[in-house]
Amino acid sequence: MVPEAAVAMLACARIGAIHTVVFGGFAPDALVDRIEDCQAKLVITQDAGWRRGKVLPLKQVVDDALAKPGAKSVEHCVVLRRVGEAAEITMKEGRDHWWGDVVVAGRSASGAAEVVEAEHPLFILYTSGSTGKPKGVMHTSAGYLVGTHVTTKYVFDLRDDDVYWCTADVGWITGHSYIVYGPLSNGATCLMYEGAPNHPDWGRFWQIIERHGVTIMYTAPTAIRAFMRQGVEWPDKYDLSSLRLLGTVGEPINPEAWMWYRRVIGGDRCPIVDTWWQTETGGVMLTTLPGAAATKPGSTGLPFFGVEPAIVDEKGNPVPADKGGLLVMKRPWPSMIRTIWGDDDRFKEQ
């Protein structure tokens, strides 16, 4: 994950083009499924990437995908030179273009941002779900930005001198909402990291926090539990005193991991914002707001502003307290999914 990924997303937004970001670890078949569904005309990739010291052949994956019948809509491929000579790639004349050449050529043509309607599609993000064909969750320009802007501002208590680090990948909704659109629309200073959390060793994240003075860290419970298993000696090697707020995202966090996160990483001084939301919601729906409400290890907090949840049975009837059921939202919110791309019926049914 490199800064040019965010640059490409924002460039698409500026000209009113719809983007769909695909996780770099996907195979050609997964890539072509998404290309075919949205009929993409342009693919942006890089020659290769680095992970745990090894070269990942990203351009080759794209070439393999574009050779399939389902990718016939693609007219151009823009390639960032990231690895250089260590990546052996081929460039197809007329179709493939170097990122640097495109950026230089576009400077003279750049002008005012395209004015679009509030409901103009901003991006499609594919979620695999548990079964069936990946569905393209479609978010719009104004509503999505309202949701991500406001939630970032208040959930993370953003301040002018913060260094904010969301450890997610930009290929997932967390990367869209809380690496790119939410933080940057608030003018936050964002840190992006290309690589694995345990390379060259398990101190990598803590080294980054010390080196760059990170004040806000937003990560997944899976990562926290992995760090726990390696022991406190790794974070204890580094100065984490710059941290003032911690966040979790992506799944429920067990109380043991929550307490370790607060005690070992946060030094028993950092509030933890435990956020619940989905690709379909666009932004945070339930959360602990720092300093505003008491926290409970392992439990997300109260509904965010304007969010009105309810627990109901399968017929939609409210259930009594302490009884399980289905979580629903009683009214819409700005950043909610608008439809499944190209399949309104599936959206209504599922």
GROMACS .gro file of C-alpha atoms in nm:
model
  350
    1MET     CA    1   0.000   0.000   0.000
    2VAL     CA    2   0.158   0.323  -0.119
    3PRO     CA    3   0.046   0.689  -0.106
    4GLU     CA    4  -0.022   0.682  -0.480
    5ALA     CA    5  -0.322   0.457  -0.404
    6ALA     CA    6  -0.485   0.742  -0.213
    7VAL     CA    7  -0.376   0.989  -0.482
    8ALA     CA    8  -0.545   0.777  -0.749
    9MET     CA    9  -0.869   0.754  -0.549
   10LEU     CA   10  -0.881   1.130  -0.497
   11ALA     CA   11  -0.796   1.193  -0.863
   12CYS     CA   12  -1.094   0.982  -0.965
   13ALA     CA   13  -1.317   1.173  -0.723
   14ARG     CA   14  -1.191   1.503  -0.862
   15ILE     CA   15  -1.294   1.424  -1.218
   16GLY     CA   16  -1.617   1.246  -1.124
   17ALA     CA   17  -1.495   0.899  -1.221
   18ILE     CA   18  -1.610   0.599  -1.017
   19HIS     CA   19  -1.330   0.398  -0.858
   20THR     CA   20  -1.324   0.046  -0.719
   21VAL     CA   21  -1.015  -0.049  -0.521
   22VAL     CA   22  -0.913  -0.414  -0.514
   23PHE     CA   23  -0.701  -0.566  -0.237
   24GLY     CA   24  -0.348  -0.630  -0.365
   25GLY     CA   25  -0.347  -0.991  -0.248
   26PHE     CA   26  -0.628  -1.100  -0.478
   27ALA     CA   27  -0.570  -1.352  -0.758
   28PRO     CA   28  -0.643  -1.280  -1.127
   29ASP     CA   29  -0.987  -1.446  -1.113
   30ALA     CA   30  -1.097  -1.225  -0.822
   31LEU     CA   31  -0.974  -0.918  -1.007
   32VAL     CA   32  -1.145  -1.005  -1.334
   33ASP     CA   33  -1.474  -1.076  -1.152
   34ARG     CA   34  -1.476  -0.718  -1.031
   35ILE     CA   35  -1.363  -0.572  -1.364
   36GLU     CA   36  -1.637  -0.758  -1.547
   37ASP     CA   37  -1.911  -0.660  -1.302
   38CYS     CA   38  -1.840  -0.285  -1.318
   39GLN     CA   39  -1.710  -0.282  -1.678
   40ALA     CA   40  -1.395  -0.097  -1.578
   41LYS     CA   41  -1.215   0.094  -1.854
   42LEU     CA   42  -0.891   0.166  -1.670
   43VAL     CA   43  -0.678  -0.035  -1.426
   44ILE     CA   44  -0.413   0.127  -1.206
   45THR     CA   45  -0.146  -0.099  -1.060
   46GLN     CA   46   0.227  -0.105  -0.991
   47ASP     CA   47   0.514  -0.311  -1.124
   48ALA     CA   48   0.533  -0.506  -0.798
   49GLY     CA   49   0.513  -0.462  -0.423
   50TRP     CA   50   0.721  -0.546  -0.120
   51ARG     CA   51   0.598  -0.771   0.161
   52ARG     CA   52   0.821  -0.931   0.422
   53GLY     CA   53   1.120  -0.859   0.200
   54LYS     CA   54   0.974  -1.044  -0.097
   55VAL     CA   55   0.857  -0.905  -0.429
   56LEU     CA   56   0.485  -0.946  -0.506
   57PRO     CA   57   0.425  -0.954  -0.886
   58LEU     CA   58   0.125  -0.718  -0.900
   59LYS     CA   59   0.160  -0.626  -1.268
   60GLN     CA   60   0.174  -0.993  -1.364
   61VAL     CA   61  -0.150  -1.058  -1.176
   62VAL     CA   62  -0.312  -0.772  -1.369
   63ASP     CA   63  -0.176  -0.904  -1.700
   64ASP     CA   64  -0.320  -1.248  -1.626
   65ALA     CA   65  -0.657  -1.092  -1.541
   66LEU     CA   66  -0.665  -0.870  -1.850
   67ALA     CA   67  -0.599  -1.172  -2.070
   68LYS     CA   68  -0.935  -1.320  -1.967
   69PRO     CA   69  -1.256  -1.260  -2.167
   70GLY     CA   70  -1.425  -1.094  -1.870
   71ALA     CA   71  -1.178  -0.805  -1.877
   72LYS     CA   72  -1.237  -0.695  -2.236
   73SER     CA   73  -1.382  -0.361  -2.119
   74VAL     CA   74  -1.036  -0.243  -2.005
   75GLU     CA   75  -0.877   0.000  -2.249
   76HIS     CA   76  -0.577   0.125  -2.050
   77CYS     CA   77  -0.352   0.018  -1.763
   78VAL     CA   78  -0.145   0.268  -1.565
   79VAL     CA   79   0.162   0.123  -1.392
   80LEU     CA   80   0.347   0.281  -1.099
   81ARG     CA   81   0.718   0.204  -1.091
   82ARG     CA   82   0.755   0.096  -0.728
   83VAL     CA   83   1.009  -0.188  -0.722
   84GLY     CA   84   1.205  -0.115  -1.037
   85GLU     CA   85   1.462  -0.360  -1.167
   86ALA     CA   86   1.365  -0.626  -0.912
   87ALA     CA   87   1.033  -0.664  -1.093
   88GLU     CA   88   1.042  -0.828  -1.433
   89ILE     CA   89   0.739  -0.699  -1.622
   90THR     CA   90   0.623  -0.645  -1.976
   91MET     CA   91   0.441  -0.335  -2.098
   92LYS     CA   92   0.183  -0.380  -2.372
   93GLU     CA   93   0.210  -0.101  -2.626
   94GLY     CA   94  -0.099   0.115  -2.653
   95ARG     CA   95  -0.257  -0.028  -2.339
   96ASP     CA   96   0.004   0.010  -2.064
   97HIS     CA   97   0.133   0.349  -1.950
   98TRP     CA   98   0.381   0.449  -1.679
   99TRP     CA   99   0.230   0.641  -1.387
  100GLY     CA  100   0.504   0.905  -1.403
  101ASP     CA  101   0.438   0.976  -1.771
  102VAL     CA  102   0.063   1.006  -1.713
  103VAL     CA  103   0.106   1.239  -1.415
  104VAL     CA  104   0.346   1.467  -1.604
  105ALA     CA  105   0.117   1.476  -1.908
  106GLY     CA  106  -0.185   1.553  -1.691
  107ARG     CA  107  -0.038   1.852  -1.511
  108SER     CA  108  -0.100   2.091  -1.797
  109ALA     CA  109  -0.454   1.963  -1.838
  110SER     CA  110  -0.555   1.984  -1.471
  111GLY     CA  111  -0.826   2.233  -1.384
  112ALA     CA  112  -1.121   2.282  -1.155
  113ALA     CA  113  -1.278   1.976  -0.997
  114GLU     CA  114  -1.580   1.831  -1.174
  115VAL     CA  115  -1.908   1.940  -1.019
  116VAL     CA  116  -2.135   1.640  -0.959
  117GLU     CA  117  -2.473   1.581  -0.800
  118ALA     CA  118  -2.486   1.478  -0.434
  119GLU     CA  119  -2.598   1.126  -0.531
  120HIS     CA  120  -2.335   1.082  -0.802
  121PRO     CA  121  -2.156   0.747  -0.743
  122LEU     CA  122  -1.818   0.795  -0.575
  123PHE     CA  123  -1.697   0.436  -0.554
  124ILE     CA  124  -1.790   0.069  -0.568
  125LEU     CA  125  -1.639  -0.165  -0.312
  126TYR     CA  126  -1.686  -0.538  -0.354
  127THR     CA  127  -1.762  -0.756  -0.054
  128SER     CA  128  -1.742  -1.130  -0.096
  129GLY     CA  129  -1.993  -1.216   0.176
  130SER     CA  130  -2.018  -1.576   0.287
  131THR     CA  131  -2.154  -1.720  -0.037
  132GLY     CA  132  -2.227  -1.627  -0.395
  133LYS     CA  133  -2.098  -1.365  -0.633
  134PRO     CA  134  -1.917  -1.064  -0.481
  135LYS     CA  135  -2.154  -0.771  -0.448
  136GLY     CA  136  -2.054  -0.417  -0.541
  137VAL     CA  137  -2.154  -0.186  -0.257
  138MET     CA  138  -2.212   0.158  -0.409
  139HIS     CA  139  -2.153   0.480  -0.215
  140THR     CA  140  -2.230   0.832  -0.331
  141SER     CA  141  -2.036   1.156  -0.320
  142ALA     CA  142  -2.202   1.385  -0.066
  143GLY     CA  143  -2.367   1.150   0.181
  144TYR     CA  144  -2.064   0.928   0.218
  145LEU     CA  145  -1.835   1.226   0.277
  146VAL     CA  146  -2.070   1.371   0.540
  147GLY     CA  147  -2.069   1.041   0.729
  148THR     CA  148  -1.695   0.981   0.716
  149HIS     CA  149  -1.603   1.343   0.787
  150VAL     CA  150  -1.819   1.378   1.098
  151THR     CA  151  -1.742   1.036   1.243
  152THR     CA  152  -1.367   1.084   1.198
  153LYS     CA  153  -1.382   1.425   1.364
  154TYR     CA  154  -1.568   1.314   1.676
  155VAL     CA  155  -1.484   0.945   1.719
  156PHE     CA  156  -1.111   1.017   1.705
  157ASP     CA  157  -1.131   1.360   1.871
  158LEU     CA  158  -0.904   1.498   1.598
  159ARG     CA  159  -0.670   1.784   1.684
  160ASP     CA  160  -0.438   1.996   1.470
  161ASP     CA  161  -0.120   1.835   1.602
  162ASP     CA  162  -0.233   1.472   1.570
  163VAL     CA  163  -0.047   1.208   1.370
  164TYR     CA  164  -0.321   0.962   1.282
  165TRP     CA  165  -0.254   0.602   1.182
  166CYS     CA  166  -0.518   0.360   1.061
  167THR     CA  167  -0.339   0.030   0.998
  168ALA     CA  168  -0.604  -0.106   0.757
  169ASP     CA  169  -0.553  -0.166   0.386
  170VAL     CA  170  -0.695   0.087   0.143
  171GLY     CA  171  -0.856  -0.202  -0.045
  172TRP     CA  172  -1.118  -0.241   0.231
  173ILE     CA  173  -1.387   0.000   0.349
  174THR     CA  174  -1.184   0.094   0.659
  175GLY     CA  175  -0.910   0.218   0.431
  176HIS     CA  176  -1.155   0.419   0.222
  177SER     CA  177  -1.335   0.581   0.515
  178TYR     CA  178  -1.060   0.614   0.775
  179ILE     CA  179  -0.737   0.638   0.578
  180VAL     CA  180  -0.847   0.853   0.286
  181TYR     CA  181  -1.179   1.036   0.286
  182GLY     CA  182  -1.260   1.092   0.654
  183PRO     CA  183  -0.917   1.197   0.789
  184LEU     CA  184  -0.810   1.399   0.485
  185SER     CA  185  -1.138   1.592   0.468
  186ASN     CA  186  -1.065   1.693   0.828
  187GLY     CA  187  -0.711   1.803   0.739
  188ALA     CA  188  -0.550   1.529   0.948
  189THR     CA  189  -0.187   1.426   0.915
  190CYS     CA  190  -0.210   1.060   0.814
  191LEU     CA  191   0.051   0.788   0.829
  192MET     CA  192   0.040   0.504   0.576
  193TYR     CA  193   0.242   0.184   0.605
  194GLU     CA  194   0.344  -0.056   0.330
  195GLY     CA  195   0.427  -0.395   0.471
  196ALA     CA  196   0.346  -0.656   0.732
  197PRO     CA  197   0.310  -0.590   1.106
  198ASN     CA  198   0.573  -0.851   1.191
  199HIS     CA  199   0.853  -0.774   0.946
  200PRO     CA  200   1.140  -0.755   1.005
  201ASP     CA  201   1.020  -0.839   1.358
  202TRP     CA  202   0.721  -0.800   1.593
  203GLY     CA  203   0.836  -0.456   1.700
  204ARG     CA  204   0.761  -0.300   1.362
  205PHE     CA  205   0.439  -0.117   1.461
  206TRP     CA  206   0.584   0.014   1.787
  207GLN     CA  207   0.898   0.131   1.610
  208ILE     CA  208   0.682   0.328   1.365
  209ILE     CA  209   0.485   0.490   1.650
  210GLU     CA  210   0.805   0.598   1.825
  211ARG     CA  211   0.973   0.723   1.506
  212HIS     CA  212   0.682   0.931   1.381
  213GLY     CA  213   0.518   1.035   1.707
  214VAL     CA  214   0.184   0.871   1.628
  215THR     CA  215  -0.093   1.003   1.854
  216ILE     CA  216  -0.393   0.800   1.730
  217MET     CA  217  -0.381   0.431   1.636
  218TYR     CA  218  -0.677   0.249   1.477
  219THR     CA  219  -0.629  -0.126   1.427
  220ALA     CA  220  -0.803  -0.465   1.434
  221PRO     CA  221  -0.853  -0.701   1.729
  222THR     CA  222  -0.690  -0.980   1.525
  223ALA     CA  223  -0.369  -0.777   1.515
  224ILE     CA  224  -0.389  -0.699   1.886
  225ARG     CA  225  -0.427  -1.067   1.975
  226ALA     CA  226  -0.131  -1.154   1.752
  227PHE     CA  227   0.082  -0.895   1.933
  228MET     CA  228  -0.033  -1.031   2.269
  229ARG     CA  229   0.097  -1.376   2.184
  230GLN     CA  230   0.445  -1.233   2.124
  231GLY     CA  231   0.467  -1.084   2.473
  232VAL     CA  232   0.520  -0.737   2.615
  233GLU     CA  233   0.893  -0.735   2.543
  234TRP     CA  234   0.834  -0.603   2.191
  235PRO     CA  235   0.628  -0.291   2.275
  236ASP     CA  236   0.837  -0.237   2.588
  237LYS     CA  237   1.140  -0.171   2.367
  238TYR     CA  238   0.985   0.149   2.228
  239ASP     CA  239   0.857   0.483   2.353
  240LEU     CA  240   0.480   0.486   2.297
  241SER     CA  241   0.413   0.795   2.507
  242SER     CA  242   0.300   0.997   2.203
  243LEU     CA  243  -0.019   0.790   2.183
  244ARG     CA  244  -0.329   0.957   2.328
  245LEU     CA  245  -0.614   0.756   2.174
  246LEU     CA  246  -0.656   0.395   2.055
  247GLY     CA  247  -0.925   0.244   1.833
  248THR     CA  248  -1.044  -0.099   1.724
  249VAL     CA  249  -1.232  -0.198   1.411
  250GLY     CA  250  -1.336  -0.494   1.201
  251GLU     CA  251  -1.466  -0.743   1.458
  252PRO     CA  252  -1.558  -0.773   1.825
  253ILE     CA  253  -1.266  -0.743   2.065
  254ASN     CA  254  -1.250  -0.976   2.364
  255PRO     CA  255  -1.207  -0.811   2.706
  256GLU     CA  256  -0.862  -0.965   2.758
  257ALA     CA  257  -0.728  -0.810   2.437
  258TRP     CA  258  -0.899  -0.479   2.518
  259MET     CA  259  -0.726  -0.463   2.857
  260TRP     CA  260  -0.386  -0.559   2.709
  261TYR     CA  261  -0.427  -0.291   2.440
  262ARG     CA  262  -0.506  -0.026   2.700
  263ARG     CA  263  -0.244  -0.130   2.953
  264VAL     CA  264   0.055  -0.226   2.735
  265ILE     CA  265   0.009  -0.002   2.431
  266GLY     CA  266  -0.189   0.283   2.584
  267GLY     CA  267  -0.005   0.293   2.916
  268ASP     CA  268  -0.337   0.292   3.106
  269ARG     CA  269  -0.396   0.651   2.993
  270CYS     CA  270  -0.541   0.623   2.639
  271PRO     CA  271  -0.917   0.588   2.586
  272ILE     CA  272  -1.019   0.312   2.347
  273VAL     CA  273  -1.287   0.374   2.084
  274ASP     CA  274  -1.445   0.039   1.997
  275THR     CA  275  -1.626   0.095   1.669
  276TRP     CA  276  -1.896  -0.112   1.497
  277TRP     CA  277  -1.985  -0.054   1.133
  278GLN     CA  278  -1.978  -0.225   0.793
  279THR     CA  279  -1.895  -0.176   0.426
  280GLU     CA  280  -2.265  -0.116   0.379
  281THR     CA  281  -2.289   0.156   0.645
  282GLY     CA  282  -1.995   0.356   0.506
  283GLY     CA  283  -1.895   0.490   0.847
  284VAL     CA  284  -1.905   0.424   1.219
  285MET     CA  285  -2.251   0.348   1.361
  286LEU     CA  286  -2.189   0.242   1.721
  287THR     CA  287  -1.887   0.363   1.917
  288THR     CA  288  -1.740   0.475   2.243
  289LEU     CA  289  -1.679   0.851   2.221
  290PRO     CA  290  -1.360   0.946   2.408
  291GLY     CA  291  -1.438   1.121   2.734
  292ALA     CA  292  -1.812   1.132   2.668
  293ALA     CA  293  -1.927   0.795   2.802
  294ALA     CA  294  -1.796   0.512   3.016
  295THR     CA  295  -1.632   0.223   2.833
  296LYS     CA  296  -1.678  -0.149   2.888
  297PRO     CA  297  -1.400  -0.383   2.772
  298GLY     CA  298  -1.524  -0.597   2.486
  299SER     CA  299  -1.835  -0.392   2.412
  300THR     CA  300  -1.886  -0.123   2.153
  301GLY     CA  301  -2.051   0.195   2.271
  302LEU     CA  302  -2.358   0.402   2.201
  303PRO     CA  303  -2.515   0.494   1.865
  304PHE     CA  304  -2.339   0.776   1.683
  305PHE     CA  305  -2.527   1.102   1.625
  306GLY     CA  306  -2.848   1.039   1.431
  307VAL     CA  307  -2.815   0.660   1.438
  308GLU     CA  308  -3.124   0.487   1.577
  309PRO     CA  309  -3.074   0.111   1.619
  310ALA     CA  310  -3.318  -0.151   1.745
  311ILE     CA  311  -3.314  -0.523   1.823
  312VAL     CA  312  -3.606  -0.707   1.661
  313ASP     CA  313  -3.724  -1.060   1.594
  314GLU     CA  314  -3.751  -1.212   1.246
  315LYS     CA  315  -4.091  -1.043   1.197
  316GLY     CA  316  -3.955  -0.700   1.284
  317ASN     CA  317  -4.107  -0.678   1.630
  318PRO     CA  318  -3.892  -0.523   1.908
  319VAL     CA  319  -3.760  -0.777   2.158
  320PRO     CA  320  -3.743  -0.716   2.534
  321ALA     CA  321  -3.422  -0.624   2.714
  322ASP     CA  322  -3.156  -0.896   2.748
  323LYS     CA  323  -3.306  -1.098   2.463
  324GLY     CA  324  -3.118  -1.160   2.139
  325GLY     CA  325  -3.242  -1.071   1.794
  326LEU     CA  326  -3.154  -0.890   1.473
  327LEU     CA  327  -2.980  -0.553   1.476
  328VAL     CA  328  -3.162  -0.304   1.251
  329MET     CA  329  -3.149   0.070   1.190
  330LYS     CA  330  -3.483   0.248   1.222
  331ARG     CA  331  -3.397   0.537   0.990
  332PRO     CA  332  -3.146   0.612   0.716
  333TRP     CA  333  -2.812   0.790   0.762
  334PRO     CA  334  -2.597   0.990   0.517
  335SER     CA  335  -2.324   0.735   0.441
  336MET     CA  336  -2.543   0.428   0.392
  337ILE     CA  337  -2.517   0.199   0.090
  338ARG     CA  338  -2.736   0.317  -0.199
  339THR     CA  339  -2.754  -0.007  -0.394
  340ILE     CA  340  -2.559  -0.309  -0.515
  341TRP     CA  341  -2.395  -0.202  -0.840
  342GLY     CA  342  -2.601  -0.316  -1.135
  343ASP     CA  343  -2.839  -0.522  -0.923
  344ASP     CA  344  -3.108  -0.321  -0.746
  345ASP     CA  345  -3.323  -0.633  -0.700
  346ARG     CA  346  -3.047  -0.815  -0.511
  347PHE     CA  347  -3.002  -0.508  -0.291
  348LYS     CA  348  -3.370  -0.507  -0.198
  349GLU     CA  349  -3.378  -0.880  -0.135
  350GLN     CA  350  -3.058  -0.916   0.068
   0.00000   0.00000   0.00000
